[in-house]
């Protein structure tokens, strides 16, 4: 066993995420390795039932050229929003980002440049949505696969913006401030020192670091964090967006090769002075059961060290 392999725990470990105030029980077992997990194949779908193929039925609020005859990325209003600007009890807006005009092509099959066009669309829409002074929280997310909540086969992601800030986001900001007061260093600077080149390191360049977090909630979870402190994707430079696209492409292409369902997501909290942008990828290969639901202690059967090795080896 080499030095990297020797870092993979063989026995269960209780790990704490001090900023998100939660514990994870890392409990490695052979049954949760990539070759043994139950993989999910996308169900067969009829392209004639694809709502996103009917471009004329949607009001396009933004489009971004994919290049190389790949068509365009379109941002459109969500036809079934949970929040809306005419509802004072649940004020907000929701949009769908249609990542490609082609039915059956997945984001993981895009080039890095095409992936960057999708990220550029997110950034542009966040800039526009945040101009509404009532909006205080924005979430960008993608559901890929039935176990991740996807209901449509056509590649798309979503933007959810609300006047309401989730309490766990507020508490996280408080703990980030507390960490800085107690340690004299920003939490993410601490993460960079801890994860750069270590056993949980996945991919990096001069602008972006990708790693499996120490207290991962999900098997094969990955975080992508810019080295420069910005609090949301709309503040990234074009070069940083390119690095983010390369990192995301590497992670989701690896998951796609194994037919793993996944979510990815990123937050923006308006007027947050401590947040550091992070794109989180959460593969959905397991189901939380009695221990997780009853105790809120999450059991992760794949150590972050093994997850990082998985990403580096493919």
PDB file of N, CA and C in Angstrom, residues 17 22 35 38 145 155 162 178 185 228 272 278:
ATOM      1  N   UNK A  17     -17.749  18.473  10.993  1.00  0.00           N
ATOM      2  CA  UNK A  17     -17.666  19.656  10.143  1.00  0.00           C
ATOM      3  C   UNK A  17     -17.971  20.846  11.043  1.00  0.00           C
ATOM      4  N   UNK A  22     -22.078  19.718  12.048  1.00  0.00           N
ATOM      5  CA  UNK A  22     -22.661  18.396  11.909  1.00  0.00           C
ATOM      6  C   UNK A  22     -21.558  17.347  12.006  1.00  0.00           C
ATOM      7  N   UNK A  35     -17.215  -0.183  -7.912  1.00  0.00           N
ATOM      8  CA  UNK A  35     -17.565  -1.365  -8.696  1.00  0.00           C
ATOM      9  C   UNK A  35     -18.762  -2.098  -8.119  1.00  0.00           C
ATOM     10  N   UNK A  38     -24.963   0.248  -6.595  1.00  0.00           N
ATOM     11  CA  UNK A  38     -26.040   0.052  -7.557  1.00  0.00           C
ATOM     12  C   UNK A  38     -26.093   1.281  -8.455  1.00  0.00           C
ATOM     13  N   UNK A 145     -30.350  12.376 -12.695  1.00  0.00           N
ATOM     14  CA  UNK A 145     -30.765  11.023 -12.347  1.00  0.00           C
ATOM     15  C   UNK A 145     -31.950  11.024 -11.404  1.00  0.00           C
ATOM     16  N   UNK A 155     -31.181  17.732 -20.543  1.00  0.00           N
ATOM     17  CA  UNK A 155     -30.191  18.305 -19.625  1.00  0.00           C
ATOM     18  C   UNK A 155     -30.566  19.734 -19.241  1.00  0.00           C
ATOM     19  N   UNK A 162     -34.989  33.649  -3.430  1.00  0.00           N
ATOM     20  CA  UNK A 162     -36.023  33.853  -2.429  1.00  0.00           C
ATOM     21  C   UNK A 162     -35.703  35.030  -1.515  1.00  0.00           C
ATOM     22  N   UNK A 178     -17.018  33.168  13.652  1.00  0.00           N
ATOM     23  CA  UNK A 178     -16.450  32.651  14.897  1.00  0.00           C
ATOM     24  C   UNK A 178     -15.112  31.959  14.641  1.00  0.00           C
ATOM     25  N   UNK A 185      -7.607  33.271  11.076  1.00  0.00           N
ATOM     26  CA  UNK A 185      -7.465  32.953   9.661  1.00  0.00           C
ATOM     27  C   UNK A 185      -8.841  32.611   9.116  1.00  0.00           C
ATOM     28  N   UNK A 228      -9.155  32.661  -4.966  1.00  0.00           N
ATOM     29  CA  UNK A 228      -9.479  34.054  -4.650  1.00  0.00           C
ATOM     30  C   UNK A 228     -10.831  34.091  -3.953  1.00  0.00           C
ATOM     31  N   UNK A 272     -23.695  38.979   2.552  1.00  0.00           N
ATOM     32  CA  UNK A 272     -22.934  38.060   3.405  1.00  0.00           C
ATOM     33  C   UNK A 272     -21.458  38.420   3.265  1.00  0.00           C
ATOM     34  N   UNK A 278     -18.370  28.218  -3.285  1.00  0.00           N
ATOM     35  CA  UNK A 278     -18.020  26.801  -3.353  1.00  0.00           C
ATOM     36  C   UNK A 278     -19.085  26.087  -4.168  1.00  0.00           C
TER      37      UNK A 278
END
